[in-house]
Short mmCIF file of C-alpha atoms in Angstrom, two decimals:
data_model
loop_
_atom_site.label_atom_id
_atom_site.label_comp_id
_atom_site.label_asym_id
_atom_site.label_seq_id
_atom_site.Cartn_x
_atom_site.Cartn_y
_atom_site.Cartn_z
CA GLN A 1 0.00 0.00 0.00
CA LYS A 2 1.29 3.44 -0.90
CA GLU A 3 1.81 5.96 1.88
CA VAL A 4 -0.23 8.53 -0.04
CA GLU A 5 -3.22 7.66 -2.24
CA GLN A 6 -4.66 9.99 -4.83
CA ASP A 7 -7.21 9.36 -7.58
CA PRO A 8 -5.41 9.90 -10.90
CA GLY A 9 -8.51 11.15 -12.72
CA PRO A 10 -8.90 12.69 -15.19
CA LEU A 11 -11.47 14.94 -13.61
CA SER A 12 -13.41 16.95 -16.20
CA VAL A 13 -15.49 19.97 -15.16
CA PRO A 14 -17.04 22.98 -16.91
CA GLU A 15 -15.65 26.44 -16.37
CA GLY A 16 -16.96 28.01 -13.17
CA ALA A 17 -17.43 24.72 -11.34
CA ILE A 18 -16.16 24.03 -7.84
CA VAL A 19 -13.48 21.37 -7.91
CA SER A 20 -12.63 19.04 -5.03
CA LEU A 21 -9.34 17.14 -5.05
CA ASN A 22 -8.43 14.69 -2.32
CA CYS A 23 -5.68 12.54 -0.88
CA THR A 24 -5.58 9.97 1.85
CA TYR A 25 -2.47 8.88 3.70
CA SER A 26 -1.47 6.13 6.06
CA ASN A 27 1.47 7.55 8.02
CA SER A 28 0.33 9.50 11.09
CA ALA A 29 3.80 11.06 11.34
CA PHE A 30 3.05 13.40 8.43
CA GLN A 31 2.68 16.94 9.75
CA TYR A 32 3.15 19.22 6.74
CA PHE A 33 0.78 19.03 3.81
CA MET A 34 1.17 20.66 0.43
CA TRP A 35 -0.56 20.93 -2.93
CA TYR A 36 1.53 21.35 -6.06
CA ARG A 37 0.27 22.12 -9.55
CA GLN A 38 2.09 20.67 -12.54
CA TYR A 39 1.45 21.73 -16.11
CA SER A 40 2.36 19.36 -18.90
CA ARG A 41 6.13 19.05 -19.40
CA LYS A 42 6.81 21.48 -16.55
CA GLY A 43 8.03 21.09 -12.99
CA PRO A 44 5.61 21.18 -10.04
CA GLU A 45 4.90 24.54 -8.44
CA LEU A 46 3.70 25.02 -4.88
CA LEU A 47 0.10 26.16 -4.52
CA MET A 48 -0.73 25.73 -0.85
CA TYR A 49 0.81 24.37 2.32
CA THR A 50 -0.72 23.70 5.71
CA TYR A 51 0.52 22.44 9.02
CA SER A 52 -1.58 19.98 10.98
CA SER A 53 -5.38 20.01 10.85
CA GLY A 54 -7.44 22.94 9.67
CA ASN A 55 -8.27 25.10 6.69
CA LYS A 56 -6.24 27.58 4.71
CA GLU A 57 -7.60 29.86 2.02
CA ASP A 58 -5.74 31.70 -0.74
CA GLY A 59 -7.88 33.37 -3.36
CA ARG A 60 -9.89 30.72 -5.20
CA PHE A 61 -8.03 27.89 -3.44
CA THR A 62 -8.83 26.33 -0.06
CA ALA A 63 -6.77 23.56 1.51
CA GLN A 64 -8.19 21.35 4.25
CA VAL A 65 -6.44 18.85 6.47
CA ASP A 66 -8.18 16.32 8.70
CA LYS A 67 -5.45 14.44 10.56
CA SER A 68 -7.93 12.30 12.48
CA SER A 69 -9.14 10.84 9.19
CA LYS A 70 -5.76 11.10 7.43
CA TYR A 71 -7.47 13.01 4.63
CA ILE A 72 -6.57 16.23 2.86
CA SER A 73 -8.47 18.23 0.26
CA LEU A 74 -7.97 21.09 -2.15
CA PHE A 75 -10.99 23.07 -3.31
CA ILE A 76 -10.90 25.33 -6.35
CA ARG A 77 -13.74 27.82 -6.71
CA ASP A 78 -14.80 29.36 -10.03
CA SER A 79 -12.51 27.01 -11.96
CA GLN A 80 -10.89 28.37 -15.11
CA PRO A 81 -9.49 26.61 -18.21
CA SER A 82 -6.06 27.81 -17.04
CA ASP A 83 -6.50 25.58 -13.97
CA SER A 84 -6.23 22.53 -16.24
CA ALA A 85 -3.17 20.72 -14.92
CA THR A 86 -2.16 17.83 -12.69
CA TYR A 87 -2.54 18.49 -8.96
CA LEU A 88 -0.17 16.66 -6.67
CA CYS A 89 -0.59 16.38 -2.93
CA ALA A 90 2.64 16.11 -0.94
CA MET A 91 3.48 15.49 2.71
CA ASN A 92 6.44 15.68 5.01
CA ARG A 93 7.29 14.20 8.40
CA THR A 94 9.71 16.86 9.50
CA PRO A 95 9.75 20.66 9.54
CA GLY A 96 10.48 21.98 6.12
CA PHE A 97 10.17 20.52 2.68
CA GLN A 98 13.18 18.42 1.96
CA LYS A 99 11.84 14.90 1.74
CA LEU A 100 8.33 15.09 0.36
CA VAL A 101 6.11 12.09 -0.27
CA PHE A 102 3.88 12.82 -3.25
CA GLY A 103 0.60 11.35 -4.38
CA THR A 104 0.27 10.16 -7.97
CA GLY A 105 -1.47 13.39 -9.00
CA THR A 106 -4.99 14.09 -10.27
CA ARG A 107 -5.33 15.40 -13.79
CA LEU A 108 -7.91 18.21 -13.96
CA LEU A 109 -9.52 19.38 -17.21
CA VAL A 110 -11.62 22.55 -17.12
CA SER A 111 -13.55 23.11 -20.32
CA PRO A 112 -14.66 26.60 -21.45
CA GLY B 1 15.26 36.12 -12.06
CA ALA B 2 16.32 32.77 -13.49
CA GLY B 3 14.73 29.64 -12.16
CA VAL B 4 16.19 26.18 -11.73
CA SER B 5 17.84 25.11 -14.96
CA GLN B 6 18.24 21.46 -15.98
CA THR B 7 20.17 20.05 -18.90
CA PRO B 8 19.64 18.17 -21.08
CA SER B 9 15.89 18.55 -21.33
CA ASN B 10 15.75 15.23 -23.17
CA LYS B 11 18.20 12.36 -23.24
CA VAL B 12 17.85 9.12 -25.16
CA THR B 13 20.41 6.45 -24.44
CA GLU B 14 20.94 2.75 -24.84
CA LYS B 15 20.77 0.20 -22.08
CA GLY B 16 24.09 -0.10 -20.30
CA LYS B 17 25.33 3.40 -21.10
CA TYR B 18 26.40 6.08 -18.62
CA VAL B 19 24.36 9.27 -18.24
CA GLU B 20 24.92 12.60 -16.52
CA LEU B 21 22.12 15.06 -15.76
CA ARG B 22 22.93 18.59 -14.67
CA CYS B 23 21.09 20.98 -12.39
CA ASP B 24 21.80 24.67 -11.93
CA PRO B 25 19.81 25.91 -8.90
CA ILE B 26 18.51 29.37 -8.20
CA SER B 27 21.40 31.63 -7.21
CA GLY B 28 21.88 31.72 -3.46
CA HIS B 29 19.85 28.59 -2.73
CA THR B 30 21.86 26.31 -0.48
CA ALA B 31 19.50 23.35 -0.54
CA LEU B 32 19.20 21.18 -3.65
CA TYR B 33 17.07 18.09 -4.26
CA TRP B 34 16.72 15.44 -6.93
CA TYR B 35 13.40 13.71 -7.49
CA ARG B 36 12.38 11.14 -10.10
CA GLN B 37 8.95 11.12 -11.73
CA SER B 38 7.88 8.04 -13.66
CA LEU B 39 4.99 8.19 -16.11
CA GLY B 40 1.67 8.63 -14.33
CA GLN B 41 3.31 8.89 -10.92
CA GLY B 42 4.20 11.64 -8.50
CA PRO B 43 7.82 12.65 -7.94
CA GLU B 44 9.88 10.35 -5.71
CA PHE B 45 12.67 11.70 -3.52
CA LEU B 46 16.20 10.67 -4.47
CA ILE B 47 18.73 12.86 -2.67
CA TYR B 48 19.06 16.15 -0.79
CA PHE B 49 22.11 18.40 -0.57
CA GLN B 50 22.62 21.14 1.99
CA GLY B 51 25.64 22.97 0.62
CA THR B 52 28.20 20.56 -0.79
CA GLY B 53 27.27 17.51 1.25
CA ALA B 54 24.51 14.99 0.70
CA ALA B 55 22.35 15.39 3.81
CA ASP B 56 20.04 12.53 2.82
CA ASP B 57 20.62 10.07 -0.02
CA SER B 58 18.16 7.47 1.19
CA GLY B 59 16.06 7.69 -1.98
CA LEU B 60 18.77 6.61 -4.41
CA PRO B 61 17.50 3.25 -5.70
CA ASN B 62 20.87 1.48 -5.92
CA ASP B 63 24.59 2.06 -6.32
CA ARG B 64 24.28 2.80 -10.03
CA PHE B 65 22.98 6.22 -9.01
CA PHE B 66 25.28 8.90 -7.64
CA ALA B 67 25.05 12.66 -7.29
CA VAL B 68 27.59 15.37 -6.56
CA ARG B 69 27.57 19.05 -5.79
CA PRO B 70 31.26 19.89 -5.45
CA GLU B 71 31.04 23.66 -5.05
CA GLY B 72 27.66 23.94 -3.40
CA SER B 73 25.90 25.20 -6.52
CA VAL B 74 25.59 23.07 -9.66
CA SER B 75 24.75 19.42 -9.11
CA THR B 76 25.18 16.41 -11.39
CA LEU B 77 23.18 13.21 -11.13
CA LYS B 78 25.11 10.29 -12.56
CA ILE B 79 23.58 6.99 -13.62
CA GLN B 80 25.82 4.07 -14.53
CA ARG B 81 24.86 1.03 -16.59
CA THR B 82 21.43 2.44 -17.38
CA GLU B 83 18.44 0.12 -17.44
CA ARG B 84 15.08 0.52 -19.17
CA GLY B 85 13.46 0.98 -15.77
CA ASP B 86 15.51 4.14 -15.26
CA SER B 87 13.39 5.89 -17.91
CA ALA B 88 11.67 8.80 -16.18
CA VAL B 89 11.74 12.56 -15.74
CA TYR B 90 14.46 13.57 -13.32
CA LEU B 91 13.46 16.73 -11.48
CA CYS B 92 15.81 19.03 -9.65
CA ALA B 93 14.59 21.52 -7.05
CA SER B 94 16.25 24.12 -4.88
CA SER B 95 15.29 26.17 -1.86
CA PRO B 96 16.94 28.87 0.23
CA GLY B 97 17.73 26.34 2.96
CA THR B 98 18.99 27.04 6.46
CA SER B 99 22.50 26.98 7.79
CA GLY B 100 22.13 24.48 10.54
CA GLY B 101 18.75 22.93 10.83
CA ALA B 102 15.67 21.94 8.90
CA ASP B 103 15.00 23.48 5.54
CA THR B 104 11.79 25.45 5.73
CA GLY B 105 11.86 26.90 2.24
CA GLU B 106 9.49 26.24 -0.62
CA LEU B 107 10.87 23.89 -3.27
CA PHE B 108 11.41 25.48 -6.68
CA PHE B 109 11.45 22.80 -9.35
CA GLY B 110 13.10 22.85 -12.74
CA GLU B 111 11.37 21.50 -15.83
CA GLY B 112 13.17 18.20 -15.57
CA SER B 113 15.40 16.03 -17.71
CA ARG B 114 13.42 13.37 -19.56
CA LEU B 115 15.53 10.21 -19.75
CA THR B 116 14.63 7.41 -22.13
CA VAL B 117 16.63 4.19 -22.01
CA LEU B 118 16.15 2.01 -25.08
#
């Protein structure tokens, strides 16, 4: 069993929809949780990071962490075609970002 | 400013050959990482440098893989006796790092070197 599970998609939605992306994990030692966005043939770029349980909002993006359920989510409001990309969740056991464990990524397609 | 630069962007080689992949991090970033991303998968950690030394090389799959960062800036990932299973995108990332403890900086990834072993 992988430490981090993520549905690979693809997830297809119309422009303006609310998108929900999720990951589950098995290792309770994970404390830092991140969402990266990766466009085709590009490197991942950090979107959101959270520490422990709770919500964090940044513009159209909201990240949620539920440590009791070992479940994290990323919500995208008013989705745009430019949001079409692969979204990777990532986690870390220690402070900082050096040894991330990534999910497989969910491919999101937002149609105009 | 310039981001993380990786060369070559694409490399096709034959099974058994030796390959070097180069990473030029963002200027001033002391921490450098190599990750490997296979098709349809998320990146997997390979090795982490803080300055010139490898702080954690636990992700290197076997002794055919080796990485160096002799002057604390540019890094080279070296793969000996390549196998078809080594085909993947090799991603380099850097972050500002810290002098003595945990790295708390965001990772800035390059576009990767796509390695194909025939």
